[in-house]
XYZ file of C-alpha atoms in Angstrom:
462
model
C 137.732 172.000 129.551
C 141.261 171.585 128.039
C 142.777 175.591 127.226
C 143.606 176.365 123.744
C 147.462 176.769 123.425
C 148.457 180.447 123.040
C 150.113 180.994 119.923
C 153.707 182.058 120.323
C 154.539 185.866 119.201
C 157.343 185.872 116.912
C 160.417 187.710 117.608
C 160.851 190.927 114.984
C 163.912 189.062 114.285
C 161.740 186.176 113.694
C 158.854 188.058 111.739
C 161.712 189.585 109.121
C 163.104 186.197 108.935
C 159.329 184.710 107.578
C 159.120 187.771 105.546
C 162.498 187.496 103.450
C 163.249 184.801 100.685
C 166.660 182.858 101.782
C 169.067 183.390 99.822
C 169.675 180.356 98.006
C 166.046 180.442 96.711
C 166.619 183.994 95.145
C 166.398 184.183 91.735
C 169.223 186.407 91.282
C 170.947 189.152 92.202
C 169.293 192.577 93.447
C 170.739 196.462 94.214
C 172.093 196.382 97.480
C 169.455 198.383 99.333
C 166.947 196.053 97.964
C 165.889 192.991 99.594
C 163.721 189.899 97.903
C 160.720 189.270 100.519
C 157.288 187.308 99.788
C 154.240 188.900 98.129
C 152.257 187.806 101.184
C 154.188 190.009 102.890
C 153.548 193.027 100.742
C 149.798 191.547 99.955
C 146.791 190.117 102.174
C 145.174 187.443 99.545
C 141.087 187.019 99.230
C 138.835 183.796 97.842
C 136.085 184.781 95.656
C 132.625 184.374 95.963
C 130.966 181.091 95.699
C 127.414 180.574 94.697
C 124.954 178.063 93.204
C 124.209 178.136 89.587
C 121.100 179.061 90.377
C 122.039 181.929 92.376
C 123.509 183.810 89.479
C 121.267 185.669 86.301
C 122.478 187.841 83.822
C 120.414 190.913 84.386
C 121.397 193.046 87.916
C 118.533 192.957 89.919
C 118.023 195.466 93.264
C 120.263 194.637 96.006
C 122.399 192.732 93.806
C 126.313 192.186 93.323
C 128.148 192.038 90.033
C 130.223 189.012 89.768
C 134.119 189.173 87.510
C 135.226 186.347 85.869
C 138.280 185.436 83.979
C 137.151 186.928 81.109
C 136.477 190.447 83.282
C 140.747 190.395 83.804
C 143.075 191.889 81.612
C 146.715 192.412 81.391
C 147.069 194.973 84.382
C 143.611 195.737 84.463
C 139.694 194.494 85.072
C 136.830 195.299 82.617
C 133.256 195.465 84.783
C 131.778 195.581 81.317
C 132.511 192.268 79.962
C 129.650 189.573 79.656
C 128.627 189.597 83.504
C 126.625 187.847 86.030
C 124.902 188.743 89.347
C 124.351 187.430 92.269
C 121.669 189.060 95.798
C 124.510 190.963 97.931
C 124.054 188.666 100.667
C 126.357 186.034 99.328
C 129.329 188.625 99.017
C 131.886 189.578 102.277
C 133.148 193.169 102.408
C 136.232 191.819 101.824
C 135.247 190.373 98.647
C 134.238 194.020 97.468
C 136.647 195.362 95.074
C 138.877 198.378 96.034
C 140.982 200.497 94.937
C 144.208 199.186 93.856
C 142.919 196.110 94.199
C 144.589 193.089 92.008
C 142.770 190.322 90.919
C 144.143 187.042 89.794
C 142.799 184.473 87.392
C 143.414 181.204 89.354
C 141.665 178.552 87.666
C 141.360 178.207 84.047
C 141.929 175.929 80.924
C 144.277 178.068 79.665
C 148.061 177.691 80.165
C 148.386 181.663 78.888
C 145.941 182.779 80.690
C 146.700 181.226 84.235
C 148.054 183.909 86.894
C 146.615 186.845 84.565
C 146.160 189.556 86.967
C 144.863 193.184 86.717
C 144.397 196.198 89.230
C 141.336 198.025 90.316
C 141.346 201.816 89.767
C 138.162 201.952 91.965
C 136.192 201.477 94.330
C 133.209 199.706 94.339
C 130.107 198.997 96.263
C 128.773 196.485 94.005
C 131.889 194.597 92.381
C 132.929 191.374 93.939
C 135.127 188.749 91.961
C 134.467 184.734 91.273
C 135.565 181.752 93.202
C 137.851 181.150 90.390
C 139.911 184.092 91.017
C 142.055 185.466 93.689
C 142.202 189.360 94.996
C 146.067 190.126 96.272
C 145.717 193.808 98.928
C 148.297 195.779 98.770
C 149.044 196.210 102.519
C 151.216 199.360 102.538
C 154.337 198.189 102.195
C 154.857 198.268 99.128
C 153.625 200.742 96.362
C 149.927 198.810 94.573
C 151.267 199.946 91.343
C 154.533 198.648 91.518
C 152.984 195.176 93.263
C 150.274 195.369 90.026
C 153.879 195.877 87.576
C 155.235 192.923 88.886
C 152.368 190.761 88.519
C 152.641 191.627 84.742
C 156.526 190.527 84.939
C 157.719 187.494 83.275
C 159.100 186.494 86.096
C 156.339 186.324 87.897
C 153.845 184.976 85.479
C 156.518 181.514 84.145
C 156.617 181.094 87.919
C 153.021 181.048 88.542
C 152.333 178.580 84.784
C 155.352 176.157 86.076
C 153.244 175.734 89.219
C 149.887 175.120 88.526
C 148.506 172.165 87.803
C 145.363 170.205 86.611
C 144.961 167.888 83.482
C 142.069 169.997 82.032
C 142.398 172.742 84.437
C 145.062 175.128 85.586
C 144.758 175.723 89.613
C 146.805 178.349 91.798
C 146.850 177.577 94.901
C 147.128 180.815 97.921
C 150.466 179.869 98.879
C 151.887 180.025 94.772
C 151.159 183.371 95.697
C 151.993 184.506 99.032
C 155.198 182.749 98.552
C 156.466 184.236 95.261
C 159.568 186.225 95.792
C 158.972 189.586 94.752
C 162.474 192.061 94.499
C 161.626 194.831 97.057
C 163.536 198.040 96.659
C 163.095 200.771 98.918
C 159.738 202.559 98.725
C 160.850 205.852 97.375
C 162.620 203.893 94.528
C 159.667 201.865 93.726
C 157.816 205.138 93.102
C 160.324 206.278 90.715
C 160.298 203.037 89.144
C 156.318 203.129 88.655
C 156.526 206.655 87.261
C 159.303 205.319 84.813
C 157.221 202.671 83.506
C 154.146 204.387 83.251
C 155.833 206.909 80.944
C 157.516 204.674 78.860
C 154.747 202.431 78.346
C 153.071 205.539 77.491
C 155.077 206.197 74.138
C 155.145 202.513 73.733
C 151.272 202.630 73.756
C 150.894 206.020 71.888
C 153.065 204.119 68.757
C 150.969 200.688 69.359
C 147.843 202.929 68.706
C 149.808 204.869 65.535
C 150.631 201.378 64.295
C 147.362 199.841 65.206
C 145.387 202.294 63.053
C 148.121 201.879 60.056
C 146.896 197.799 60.292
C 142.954 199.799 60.212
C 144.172 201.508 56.667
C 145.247 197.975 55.071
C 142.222 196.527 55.528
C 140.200 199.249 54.482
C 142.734 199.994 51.052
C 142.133 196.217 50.513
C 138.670 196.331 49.979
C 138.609 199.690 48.217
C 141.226 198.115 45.956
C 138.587 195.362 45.511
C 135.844 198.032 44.534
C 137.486 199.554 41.510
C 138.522 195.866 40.695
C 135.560 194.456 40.435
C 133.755 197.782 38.885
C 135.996 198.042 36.092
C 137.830 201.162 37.154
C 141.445 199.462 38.382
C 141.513 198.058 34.396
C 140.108 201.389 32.517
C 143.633 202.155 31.200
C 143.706 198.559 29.851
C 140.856 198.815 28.068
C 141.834 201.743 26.456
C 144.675 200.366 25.055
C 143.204 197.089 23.970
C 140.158 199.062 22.492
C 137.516 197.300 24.849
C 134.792 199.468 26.574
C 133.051 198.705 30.027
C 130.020 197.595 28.031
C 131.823 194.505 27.574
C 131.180 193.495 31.176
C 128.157 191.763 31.164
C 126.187 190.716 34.942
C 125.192 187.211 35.358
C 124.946 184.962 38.680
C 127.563 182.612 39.893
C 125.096 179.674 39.226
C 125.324 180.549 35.417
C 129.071 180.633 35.451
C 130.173 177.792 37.183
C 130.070 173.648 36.720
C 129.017 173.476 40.194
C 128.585 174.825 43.455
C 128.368 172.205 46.262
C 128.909 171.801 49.837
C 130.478 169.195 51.876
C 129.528 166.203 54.047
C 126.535 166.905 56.310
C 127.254 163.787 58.226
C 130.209 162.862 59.897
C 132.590 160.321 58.702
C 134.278 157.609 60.781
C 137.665 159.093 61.990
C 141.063 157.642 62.089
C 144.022 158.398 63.745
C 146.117 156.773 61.281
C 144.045 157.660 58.468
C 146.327 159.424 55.527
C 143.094 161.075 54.077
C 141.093 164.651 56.196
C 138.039 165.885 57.063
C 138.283 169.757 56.413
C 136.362 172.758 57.261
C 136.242 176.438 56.259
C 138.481 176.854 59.247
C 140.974 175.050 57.100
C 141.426 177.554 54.668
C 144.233 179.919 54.843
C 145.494 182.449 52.904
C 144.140 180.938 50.339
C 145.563 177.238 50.560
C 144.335 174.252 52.868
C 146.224 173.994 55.507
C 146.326 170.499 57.615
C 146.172 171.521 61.082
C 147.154 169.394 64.794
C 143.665 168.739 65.437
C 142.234 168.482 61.583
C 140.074 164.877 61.694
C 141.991 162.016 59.938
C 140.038 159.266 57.776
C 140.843 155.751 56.105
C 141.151 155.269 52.611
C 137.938 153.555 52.797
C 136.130 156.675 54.515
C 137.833 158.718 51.926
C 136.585 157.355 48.997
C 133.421 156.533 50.780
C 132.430 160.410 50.808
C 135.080 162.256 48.450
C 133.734 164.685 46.067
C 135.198 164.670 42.225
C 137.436 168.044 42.140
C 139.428 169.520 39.524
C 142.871 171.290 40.517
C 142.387 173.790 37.519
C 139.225 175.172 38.586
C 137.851 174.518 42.100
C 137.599 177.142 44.959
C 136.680 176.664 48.496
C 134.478 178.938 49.943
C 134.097 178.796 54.097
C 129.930 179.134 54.465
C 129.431 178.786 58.511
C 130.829 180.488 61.339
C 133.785 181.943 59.351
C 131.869 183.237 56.006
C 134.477 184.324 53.147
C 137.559 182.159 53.673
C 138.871 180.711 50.947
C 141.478 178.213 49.266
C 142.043 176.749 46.329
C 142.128 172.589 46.030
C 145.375 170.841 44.458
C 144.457 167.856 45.093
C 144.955 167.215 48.888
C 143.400 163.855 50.334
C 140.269 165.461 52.039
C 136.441 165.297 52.459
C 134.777 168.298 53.010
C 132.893 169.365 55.744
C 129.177 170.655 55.724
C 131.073 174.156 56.665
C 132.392 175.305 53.815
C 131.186 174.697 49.729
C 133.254 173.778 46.639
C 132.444 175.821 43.377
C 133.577 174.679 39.931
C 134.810 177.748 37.613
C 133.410 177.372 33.811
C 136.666 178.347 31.753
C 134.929 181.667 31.084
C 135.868 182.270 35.095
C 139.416 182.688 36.177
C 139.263 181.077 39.447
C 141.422 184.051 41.004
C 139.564 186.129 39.606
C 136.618 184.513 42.111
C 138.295 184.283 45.002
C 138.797 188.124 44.963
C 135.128 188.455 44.283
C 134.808 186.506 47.389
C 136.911 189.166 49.598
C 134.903 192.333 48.350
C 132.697 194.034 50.889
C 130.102 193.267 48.271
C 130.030 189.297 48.876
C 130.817 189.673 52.349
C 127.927 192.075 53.050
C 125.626 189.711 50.917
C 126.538 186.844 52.684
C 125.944 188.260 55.999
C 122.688 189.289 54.849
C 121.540 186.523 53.148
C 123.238 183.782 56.130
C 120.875 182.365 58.235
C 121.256 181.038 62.013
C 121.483 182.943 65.318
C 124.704 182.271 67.247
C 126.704 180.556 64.264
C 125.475 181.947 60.695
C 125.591 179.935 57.856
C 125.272 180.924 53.947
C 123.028 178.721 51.921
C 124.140 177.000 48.705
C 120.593 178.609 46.628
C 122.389 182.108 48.005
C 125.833 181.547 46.392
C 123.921 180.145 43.315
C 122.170 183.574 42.953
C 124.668 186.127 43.926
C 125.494 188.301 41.144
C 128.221 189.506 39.434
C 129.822 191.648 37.040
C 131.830 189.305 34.247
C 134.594 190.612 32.317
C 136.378 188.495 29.743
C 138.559 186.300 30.826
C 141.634 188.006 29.654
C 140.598 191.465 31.786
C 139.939 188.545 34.520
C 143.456 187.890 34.492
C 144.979 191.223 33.809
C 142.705 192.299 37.064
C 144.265 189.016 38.743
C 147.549 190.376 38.066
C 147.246 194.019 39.262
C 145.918 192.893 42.469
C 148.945 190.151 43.272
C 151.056 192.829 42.531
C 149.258 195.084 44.613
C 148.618 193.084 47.409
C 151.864 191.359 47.527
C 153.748 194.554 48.525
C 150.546 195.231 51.160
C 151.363 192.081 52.643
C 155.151 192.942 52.928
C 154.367 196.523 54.499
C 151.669 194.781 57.065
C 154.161 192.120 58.001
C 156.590 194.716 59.238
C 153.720 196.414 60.636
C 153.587 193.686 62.785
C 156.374 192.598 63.561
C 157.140 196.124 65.048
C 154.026 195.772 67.037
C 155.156 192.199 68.194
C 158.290 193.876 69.123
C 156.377 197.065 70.925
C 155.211 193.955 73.245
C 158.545 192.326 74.051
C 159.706 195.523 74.956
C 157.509 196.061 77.270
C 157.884 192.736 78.826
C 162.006 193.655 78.681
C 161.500 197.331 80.205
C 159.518 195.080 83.616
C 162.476 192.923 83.616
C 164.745 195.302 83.886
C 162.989 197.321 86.532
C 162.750 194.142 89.015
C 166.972 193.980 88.207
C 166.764 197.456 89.399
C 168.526 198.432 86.030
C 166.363 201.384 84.596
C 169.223 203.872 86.454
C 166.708 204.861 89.272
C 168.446 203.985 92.176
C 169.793 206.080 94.804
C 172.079 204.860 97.818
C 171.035 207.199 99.804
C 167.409 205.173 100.100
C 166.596 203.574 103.023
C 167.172 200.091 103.188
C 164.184 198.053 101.957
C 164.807 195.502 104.939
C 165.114 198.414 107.202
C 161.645 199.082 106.364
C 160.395 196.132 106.749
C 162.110 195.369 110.680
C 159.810 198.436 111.416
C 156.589 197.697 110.111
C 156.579 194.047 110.443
């Protein structure tokens, strides 16, 4: 019987040498007692479990293992209480056991943003494996987990790992996009000081994201107290009073006896066309109030268009979304579109100030009516007969449009206070993104030349 050939021990000259990234593949420039090596040097990787459809059930059974997903990783961290699946413990390896500091990779997915995703254990667990569709990198001692988990949240890291993977449908990493990412290694006590930077700043970042977050929490909930006194007479009281009209003027009546018509769209489904100039439009269409023609919106032929068009007036017609998305709405001027089964048209009388609707619409009122009255399981859907009967309180038309105006004015400056609410969150994000990019420059002012050399290191524990 032929002997297996012994495989050849590398030199330490030769080990350091497979460790480090050659120079002209560096990406730029690091502190001269850092050193750019590969994450599998800093990192042992791990497959996830693979098992039969019919291995895996929803509800944990003795003996069994819980099973993370994609949708179980977050942005620097895992979540063991999204929608999970099980599998008997017998199909898991110990390696395949999450530990702590632990960080798991999303490596196949449709999803171009969320490809290389990757998020660290703060546990560890006995029952807690991860999916064939992710990856677990182990921090090997080498280099600090948290500072390994920081980088994997790094721009650089993450464009690296998107301009790599591949698939048509589906985005793939394979093990060596990750053991051969260069990863700027400075020397271990600096990457501690470098964690504990971060972890405070992103601590006042997060502290004013929450601050912020809760201000976004108060707009919604002033908008729809805002549309309670609207629509019960109380935002108008001192116009009343000056016009001499009392409350007793409102009068409550049902949308079906104060509108032409209330209607829904195609229930079948035209024949589409590519170069058709004419759309087929659904409540997921409406925005803000207008239509808006989207990449993907279904295009028709004049011939399918005035096959299935519905007669609408541009003075008086509101769209209403009725499935999946209940309460959108838009008004029509006139677009080329058929309307889809998903959302219903209603036809103001000239009693109704069609404004004056569409806020009804966006009270808590309609909203909680439609919810009760929608029917379906997984994707609800509000009947035309329930529109027909909701009712309403009906001012005249001219407190319609005095309550119109208030609340434009109103919500007009809302809208320019939440849009610099969020841009300042937007920004809290890039900042955060620019903070990790400055730490793997080594530019946060934590270095100290008195370090050890981060190649040192590594030519002794190589």
């Amino acid at each position: 019987m032929a002997r297996t050939a012994k495989k050849k021990e590398l030199s330490p000259e030769e080990k350091l040498a497979a460790a480090l990234v050659p120079e002209n593949e560096q990406p730029y420039k690091v502190p001269e007692n850092w050193c750019w090596c590969k994450v599998g040097t800093v990192c042992s990787l791990h497959r996830g479990v693979s098992y039969k459809k019919n291995e895996a059930h929803s509800i944990k059974q003795e003996n069994d293992c819980l099973i993370m997903r994609g949708g179980n990783i977050g942005e620097g961290y895992i979540d063991t209480e999204a929608d999970n699946i099980y599998v008997d413990m017998s199909l898991v390896n110990e390696e395949q056991l999450v530990k702590e500091n632990d960080i798991i990779i999303v490596a196949s997915t449709g999803s171009s943003k969320v490809i290389g995703r990757a998020g660290i254990s703060l546990n560890n667990y006995f029952d807690v494996a991860f999916g064939a569709f992710l990856m677990l990198a182990r921090p090997n001692g080498r280099a600090f987990p948290r500072f390994v988990d920081y980088y994997f949240q790094s721009v650089l890291y993450r464009n690296r790992i998107r301009d790599l993977a591949n698939g048509v449908n589906i985005n793939n990493i394979r093990a060596n996009y990750i053991t051969e990412t260069p990863i700027p290694l400075p020397p271990l006590p600096e990457q501690q000081r470098i964690v504990n930077l971060i972890e405070s700043l992103f601590a006042d970042l997060d502290e004013a994201k929450e601050k912020l977050t809760t201000i976004m929490d108060g707009f919604a909930q002033r908008k729809a107290a805002i549309l309670h006194r609207a629509f019960t007479g109380e935002l108008t009281e001192k116009w009343r009073e000056e016009n001499g009209v009392g409350l007793e003027s409102w009068r409550k009546t049902t949308l079906m006896q104060i509108t032409y018509t209330i209607g829904d769209g195609l229930h079948g489904t035209p024949t589409y066309d590519d170069e058709g100039n004419f759309f087929f439009i659904n409540g997921n269409n409406f925005i803000d109030g207008h239509i808006e023609i989207k990449v993907d919106t279904k295009r028709v032929n004049e011939q399918e268009y005035e096959k299935y068009r519905t007669d609408l007036s541009e003075e008086n017609t509101v769209f209403l979304s009725i499935n999946g998305t209940l309460g959108r709405t838009a008004f029509y001027n006139g677009e080329p579109i058929i309307l889809g089964k998903s959302a219903c048209y209603v036809n103001t009388l000239p009693i109704l100030e069609k404004c004056f609707l569409r806020y009804f619409f966006h009270t808590l009122e309609f909203i909680n009516y439609a919810n009760e009255r929608a029917t379906g399981s997984t994707i609800k859907n509000l009947g035309l007969k329930a529109i027909r009967e909701k009712s309403i309180l009906l001012p005249s038309i001219h407190e319609q449009k005095e309550i119109v105006r208030i609340l434009d004015e109103i919500f007009a400056k809302e809208q320019q206070a939440q849009s610099v609410v969020e841009s300042v969150l937007a920004d809290i994000e890039l900042l955060k993104k620019s903070i990790l990019a400055r730490a793997f420059r080594g530019e946060l002012g934590t270095g100290n030349p008195e370090d050890e050399r981060a190649e040192d290191l590594l030519k002794r524990v190589l």
